[in-house]
Amino acid sequence: MLKELTPLASHSNGVDCRHLSVFNLLNYKQYSHFESVWKQCGLFYTKPTDDAPGLLRSKYLNIEEEMHLVHNIDAFSLKTIDSQGFINDCLKSIKHNDPIIVYVDTYYLKGNFYFQKKHMLHTVILADVEDDIFTLVDDTFYQIYQLEKTDFLKTANIKRDDKYVYNYLTFSLKNAKDILETKDFLKVINQNKIYLSGDLKEEQLQKLSNLHRDYPVKITGMNAITQFVKDYKYFETEQEISQEIYYSLYLSLMELANYHYRYFSFLKFCKLKDPDIDELLDLLEDMSQEWRVSSNMMLKAMYKNDLNLFKRMLRKVENIKMNLQLTLERSAIILCKYKYQGDFQYVD
Amino acid sequence: MSIDMKIDQKLKSVVAVNANPPVDPEEILDNTSFIELGYDSLQFIKLIVDVEEYLEIFIEDEFLDAKLFENYHYFEQVIHKITSAKNV
């Protein structure tokens, strides 16, 4: 068993299973800035077709790019269809005391609340393999599972782009930065400002669409909210909305909430004593909470089948535009004040 | 027994029975977090809906933020505030 690898004792706001697994793994590797590594925050509206309603999203970097951005952490997302190759890598990680994060399907995760109830993509840390028993640490549910090899392979065999694969994450801190400087914070403020404002170049839009392959990105920035509200106004006249729509809205609004919370948490590590940074922090915290309330309203609406909650959610999301505008303005003031010169670095 | 005590007992029993795995209500302390009780967002909002039905109250949208999820004490305070307002 990897020494002292247990579920994280406390959770900060705005974290999903992947955030928590990475926190725990980096903490285990004694990386002191582990709570600041998630920081991307954009705003886009993805739609399957021009006529159909879509989903709001916030992600514009994959995990390798996000870990590398200012922290210089080398993350690798590995996928294979070869079960034996996957098991060999698992055994190697334990032997070298270098834990990996494994994506699993909760429906097949024995011991989890959703076992044989619900298919959800989830992450766990592989903490030990002994006598073909795989020990997994689950930071979200604060649990440790011990699975036989066949059960482990079953839960780790997940669907990605219409293919069943084993998908796992490894991290190297060889080049990681120990101290974040002012320019690092400014770089992230600048980058998030670009992706929140939606003022994107053609290649950036193309990259976003590659990242969100399920639904192409149609609209970015403030207009994303406007179009989202406009598209869903149609549902206000319906008798009821399906559980699937409520649930997908919950997931996308929760992504917005979590990414805003993570950006807020990242900026809190900034040592600059500056009222403009404080103001930006307040705005981000407010927006995080507003997105969180909106997403939880969709879950509540799903359980109660309550269309009024849906209507109120649309009004709430519409109101977030005001704070978004203030966030963009405050970001511009900060970048101007510190004479931020760095161009946006396109991360490949 | 005061109304507050009755509500507290009812509330603890609903939280305890919906925990994963279910726990004895006595095990729930002020600083017990919902994470420790095995709640995720899906189960927590389900709990909110159950509590609304059980106590015949309405929890305002604004309370559905992350803070409500943190620990039992804050959750209980919010419910008390709502039930007190209802009983006035």
XYZ file of N, CA and C in Angstrom, chain A residues 23-162:
420
model
N -6.020 16.789 -6.342
C -5.561 17.411 -5.079
C -4.849 16.373 -4.212
N -5.527 15.241 -4.007
C -4.994 14.231 -3.095
C -3.681 13.653 -3.623
N -3.650 13.399 -4.914
C -2.441 12.818 -5.500
C -1.258 13.794 -5.408
N -1.512 15.074 -5.737
C -0.421 16.060 -5.679
C 0.001 16.326 -4.235
N -0.956 16.297 -3.326
C -0.638 16.436 -1.908
C 0.237 15.264 -1.465
N -0.106 14.082 -1.932
C 0.671 12.884 -1.617
C 2.101 13.028 -2.145
N 2.224 13.678 -3.305
C 3.549 13.896 -3.888
C 4.233 15.122 -3.280
N 3.619 15.673 -2.236
C 4.155 16.795 -1.456
C 4.321 18.068 -2.283
N 3.348 18.308 -3.150
C 3.339 19.563 -3.905
C 2.505 20.583 -3.125
N 3.160 21.620 -2.614
C 2.501 22.520 -1.671
C 1.376 23.358 -2.293
N 1.449 23.610 -3.619
C 0.425 24.457 -4.247
C -0.741 23.646 -4.811
N -0.952 22.455 -4.276
C -1.902 21.552 -4.944
C -3.310 22.136 -5.070
N -3.696 23.006 -4.123
C -5.067 23.534 -4.188
C -5.249 24.651 -5.215
N -4.151 25.034 -5.867
C -4.260 26.141 -6.840
C -4.168 25.667 -8.290
N -4.024 24.354 -8.500
C -3.680 23.898 -9.859
C -4.817 23.994 -10.878
N -6.070 23.984 -10.386
C -7.193 24.129 -11.318
C -7.520 25.610 -11.430
N -7.521 26.169 -12.604
C -7.709 27.630 -12.692
C -8.389 28.123 -13.957
N -8.612 27.282 -14.954
C -9.229 27.764 -16.194
C -10.703 28.110 -15.963
N -11.172 29.140 -16.653
C -12.572 29.534 -16.513
C -13.001 30.332 -17.753
N -13.789 29.718 -18.592
C -14.298 30.393 -19.791
C -15.817 30.316 -19.816
N -16.409 30.740 -20.900
C -17.873 30.678 -21.027
C -18.261 30.496 -22.492
N -18.897 29.362 -22.779
C -19.299 29.036 -24.155
C -20.666 28.379 -24.161
N -21.275 28.440 -25.330
C -22.568 27.765 -25.502
C -22.396 26.743 -26.615
N -22.553 25.471 -26.262
C -22.395 24.403 -27.251
C -23.773 23.890 -27.646
N -23.967 23.695 -28.957
C -25.286 23.262 -29.456
C -25.108 22.145 -30.483
N -25.966 21.132 -30.406
C -25.859 20.058 -31.399
C -26.171 20.554 -32.812
N -27.190 21.427 -32.936
C -27.536 22.043 -34.227
C -27.942 23.489 -33.951
N -28.082 24.273 -34.996
C -28.452 25.673 -34.798
C -29.832 25.821 -34.158
N -30.738 24.872 -34.442
C -32.117 24.985 -33.951
C -32.302 24.466 -32.524
N -31.481 23.485 -32.137
C -31.707 22.822 -30.836
C -31.063 23.590 -29.691
N -31.678 23.507 -28.491
C -31.032 24.129 -27.335
C -29.785 23.350 -26.951
N -28.837 24.029 -26.340
C -27.573 23.363 -26.009
C -27.213 23.493 -24.550
N -25.904 23.540 -24.280
C -25.428 23.578 -22.896
C -24.332 24.633 -22.742
N -24.325 25.293 -21.595
C -23.245 26.232 -21.284
C -22.051 25.442 -20.767
N -20.868 25.829 -21.173
C -19.653 25.135 -20.736
C -18.587 26.155 -20.322
N -17.574 25.675 -19.584
C -16.536 26.588 -19.109
C -15.127 26.133 -19.486
N -14.991 24.875 -19.846
C -13.668 24.280 -20.066
C -13.080 24.676 -21.429
N -11.833 25.156 -21.428
C -11.178 25.436 -22.700
C -9.796 24.801 -22.814
N -9.354 24.133 -21.744
C -8.069 23.427 -21.796
C -8.283 21.978 -21.393
N -7.508 21.057 -21.960
C -7.565 19.698 -21.431
C -6.676 19.628 -20.181
N -6.684 18.508 -19.514
C -6.003 18.442 -18.202
C -4.486 18.664 -18.320
N -3.887 18.157 -19.393
C -2.443 18.347 -19.568
C -2.115 19.839 -19.682
N -2.931 20.548 -20.463
C -2.693 21.981 -20.664
C -2.936 22.769 -19.378
N -3.984 22.403 -18.659
C -4.308 23.162 -17.446
C -3.236 22.970 -16.367
N -2.736 21.742 -16.220
C -1.692 21.497 -15.211
C -0.391 22.206 -15.592
N -0.147 22.302 -16.890
C 1.093 22.923 -17.355
C 1.041 24.445 -17.225
N -0.125 25.013 -17.413
C -0.279 26.466 -17.363
C 0.187 27.029 -16.009
N 1.185 27.808 -16.021
C 1.911 28.445 -14.904
C 2.482 27.483 -13.842
N 1.872 26.359 -13.576
C 2.412 25.431 -12.580
C 3.503 24.514 -13.161
N 3.513 24.397 -14.479
C 4.505 23.520 -15.163
C 4.462 22.069 -14.682
N 3.297 21.610 -14.305
C 3.151 20.194 -13.919
C 2.935 19.397 -15.206
N 3.667 18.300 -15.331
C 3.477 17.442 -16.509
C 2.441 16.373 -16.180
N 1.281 16.497 -16.797
C 0.208 15.507 -16.605
C 0.054 14.723 -17.899
N -0.252 13.459 -17.759
C -0.430 12.610 -18.948
C -1.729 11.834 -18.800
N -2.597 11.992 -19.781
C -3.835 11.211 -19.793
C -3.630 10.060 -20.780
N -3.586 8.845 -20.247
C -3.280 7.680 -21.085
C -4.535 6.841 -21.291
N -4.707 6.380 -22.514
C -5.867 5.549 -22.845
C -5.379 4.293 -23.548
N -5.967 3.162 -23.190
C -5.619 1.924 -23.874
C -6.828 0.985 -23.901
N -6.865 0.136 -24.903
C -7.922 -0.888 -24.909
C -7.348 -2.218 -24.405
N -6.042 -2.224 -24.145
C -5.336 -3.438 -23.733
C -5.395 -3.599 -22.212
N -6.217 -4.543 -21.738
C -6.405 -4.707 -20.291
C -5.106 -5.131 -19.604
N -4.324 -6.009 -20.254
C -3.084 -6.474 -19.615
C -2.068 -5.340 -19.520
N -1.996 -4.521 -20.576
C -1.092 -3.373 -20.552
C -1.476 -2.400 -19.448
N -2.788 -2.217 -19.278
C -3.290 -1.332 -18.223
C -2.909 -1.884 -16.841
N -3.129 -3.180 -16.639
C -2.793 -3.797 -15.347
C -1.288 -3.676 -15.083
N -0.479 -3.889 -16.113
C 0.982 -3.771 -15.947
C 1.369 -2.358 -15.492
N 0.726 -1.346 -16.111
C 1.012 0.040 -15.711
C 0.575 0.303 -14.269
N -0.546 -0.299 -13.878
C -1.032 -0.150 -12.491
C -0.002 -0.721 -11.520
N 0.487 -1.935 -11.831
C 1.461 -2.605 -10.950
C 2.755 -1.798 -10.874
N 3.150 -1.254 -12.028
C 4.378 -0.449 -12.080
C 4.231 0.801 -11.208
N 3.040 1.428 -11.261
C 2.837 2.657 -10.488
C 2.958 2.383 -8.984
N 2.437 1.248 -8.556
C 2.527 0.907 -7.127
C 3.977 0.605 -6.758
N 4.651 -0.133 -7.618
C 6.051 -0.513 -7.358
C 6.937 0.730 -7.213
N 6.676 1.738 -8.052
C 7.509 2.951 -8.031
C 6.949 4.048 -7.123
N 5.953 3.681 -6.314
C 5.352 4.657 -5.388
C 4.902 5.912 -6.129
N 4.307 5.705 -7.276
C 3.884 6.817 -8.131
C 2.401 6.614 -8.501
N 1.480 7.012 -7.584
C 0.059 6.685 -7.781
C -0.528 7.255 -9.072
N -1.535 6.593 -9.577
C -2.235 7.067 -10.771
C -3.713 7.289 -10.429
N -4.340 8.131 -11.236
C -5.786 8.356 -11.097
C -6.473 7.564 -12.202
N -7.485 6.801 -11.833
C -8.162 5.940 -12.803
C -9.610 6.415 -12.968
N -10.045 6.547 -14.212
C -11.456 6.850 -14.478
C -12.256 5.558 -14.348
N -13.408 5.654 -13.681
C -14.247 4.462 -13.480
C -15.709 4.799 -13.775
N -16.481 3.744 -13.989
C -17.934 3.877 -14.158
C -18.576 3.445 -12.824
N -19.315 4.376 -12.199
C -19.879 4.071 -10.865
C -20.825 2.866 -10.890
N -21.416 2.606 -12.034
C -22.386 1.494 -12.121
C -21.714 0.158 -11.765
N -20.402 0.068 -12.042
C -19.676 -1.186 -11.783
C -18.706 -1.056 -10.605
N -18.803 0.066 -9.857
C -17.857 0.298 -8.759
C -18.436 -0.267 -7.458
N -18.051 -1.503 -7.151
C -18.581 -2.192 -5.964
C -18.265 -1.418 -4.689
N -19.283 -1.139 -3.889
C -19.087 -0.408 -2.642
C -19.520 1.045 -2.771
N -19.636 1.530 -4.002
C -20.075 2.917 -4.216
C -21.602 2.994 -4.159
N -22.104 4.155 -3.736
C -23.554 4.354 -3.613
C -24.280 4.074 -4.935
N -23.634 4.386 -6.064
C -24.303 4.246 -7.369
C -24.044 2.892 -8.038
N -23.422 1.961 -7.307
C -23.162 0.627 -7.858
C -24.482 -0.021 -8.290
N -24.524 -0.407 -9.553
C -25.707 -1.019 -10.167
C -26.954 -0.127 -10.086
N -26.722 1.209 -9.958
C -27.839 2.158 -9.953
C -27.705 3.175 -11.073
N -26.493 3.724 -11.242
C -26.349 4.838 -12.178
C -24.957 4.844 -12.816
N -24.919 5.032 -14.149
C -23.636 5.155 -14.850
C -23.155 6.596 -14.724
N -22.043 6.795 -14.045
C -21.456 8.138 -13.967
C -19.945 7.996 -14.103
N -19.357 8.899 -14.857
C -17.906 8.895 -14.975
C -17.327 9.468 -13.685
N -16.402 8.729 -13.082
C -15.912 9.083 -11.761
C -14.394 8.847 -11.739
N -13.689 9.414 -10.761
C -12.248 9.128 -10.647
C -11.912 8.620 -9.247
N -10.912 7.737 -9.200
C -10.375 7.220 -7.930
C -8.856 7.150 -8.072
N -8.160 7.059 -6.938
C -6.704 6.870 -6.984
C -6.403 5.408 -6.671
N -5.554 4.820 -7.482
C -5.121 3.446 -7.203
C -4.045 3.516 -6.122
N -4.348 2.927 -4.939
C -3.445 3.059 -3.795
C -2.650 1.798 -3.510
N -3.120 0.659 -3.994
C -2.406 -0.583 -3.698
C -2.894 -1.715 -4.594
N -1.991 -2.650 -4.853
C -2.383 -3.910 -5.504
C -1.646 -5.014 -4.756
N -2.412 -5.912 -4.158
C -1.779 -7.017 -3.438
C -2.639 -8.260 -3.604
N -2.023 -9.349 -4.003
C -2.734 -10.609 -4.249
C -3.942 -10.383 -5.160
N -3.740 -9.605 -6.191
C -4.798 -9.292 -7.158
C -6.003 -8.570 -6.553
N -5.808 -7.936 -5.411
C -6.831 -7.060 -4.824
C -6.382 -5.620 -5.047
N -7.252 -4.840 -5.696
C -6.931 -3.454 -6.043
C -7.595 -2.512 -5.046
N -6.781 -1.719 -4.352
C -7.306 -0.768 -3.362
C -7.425 0.610 -4.009
N -8.637 1.171 -3.944
C -8.918 2.451 -4.590
C -9.362 3.482 -3.558
N -8.832 4.687 -3.678
C -9.207 5.777 -2.763
C -10.184 6.699 -3.482
N -11.343 6.907 -2.865
C -12.392 7.751 -3.443
C -12.554 8.992 -2.565
N -12.058 10.126 -3.056
C -12.096 11.360 -2.256
C -13.467 12.011 -2.247
N -14.280 11.719 -3.236
C -15.609 12.336 -3.302
C -16.529 11.732 -2.248
N -16.510 10.419 -2.179
C -17.419 9.732 -1.257
C -16.726 9.329 0.047
N -15.448 9.759 0.177
C -14.705 9.512 1.398
C -14.660 8.008 1.712
N -14.331 7.230 0.685
C -14.358 5.773 0.837
C -13.078 5.137 0.302
N -12.832 3.899 0.766
C -11.752 3.085 0.195
C -12.385 1.776 -0.263
N -12.122 1.376 -1.494
C -12.687 0.133 -2.028
C -11.571 -0.883 -2.212
N -11.917 -2.142 -2.006
C -10.972 -3.218 -2.319
C -11.653 -4.135 -3.315
N -11.151 -4.126 -4.541
C -11.814 -4.873 -5.611
C -10.929 -5.991 -6.143
N -11.591 -7.087 -6.499
C -10.855 -8.143 -7.197
C -10.529 -7.633 -8.602
N -9.537 -8.268 -9.222
C -9.047 -7.792 -10.524
C -10.169 -7.689 -11.568
N -11.041 -8.692 -11.627
C -12.111 -8.659 -12.648
C -13.064 -7.483 -12.396
N -13.367 -7.219 -11.116
C -14.255 -6.087 -10.798
C -13.572 -4.759 -11.104
N -12.258 -4.697 -10.825
C -11.507 -3.476 -11.116
C -11.502 -3.199 -12.624
N -11.238 -4.241 -13.401
C -11.201 -4.062 -14.861
C -12.578 -3.670 -15.401
N -13.613 -4.205 -14.776
C -14.976 -3.895 -15.232
C -15.293 -2.407 -15.006
N -14.998 -1.905 -13.805
C -15.352 -0.509 -13.499
C -14.427 0.475 -14.229
N -13.195 0.035 -14.529
C -12.236 0.936 -15.183
C -12.389 0.955 -16.709
N -13.251 0.099 -17.221
C -13.441 0.055 -18.678
C -14.567 1.034 -19.044
N -14.175 2.235 -19.446
C -15.162 3.305 -19.644
C -15.300 3.671 -21.119
N -16.436 4.292 -21.415
C -16.705 4.665 -22.803
C -16.158 6.069 -23.100
N -15.292 6.147 -24.114
C -14.747 7.429 -24.564
C -14.865 7.466 -26.081
N -15.591 8.464 -26.594
C -15.745 8.597 -28.056
C -16.177 7.281 -28.706
N -17.210 6.673 -28.152
C -17.788 5.443 -28.705
C -16.874 4.221 -28.633
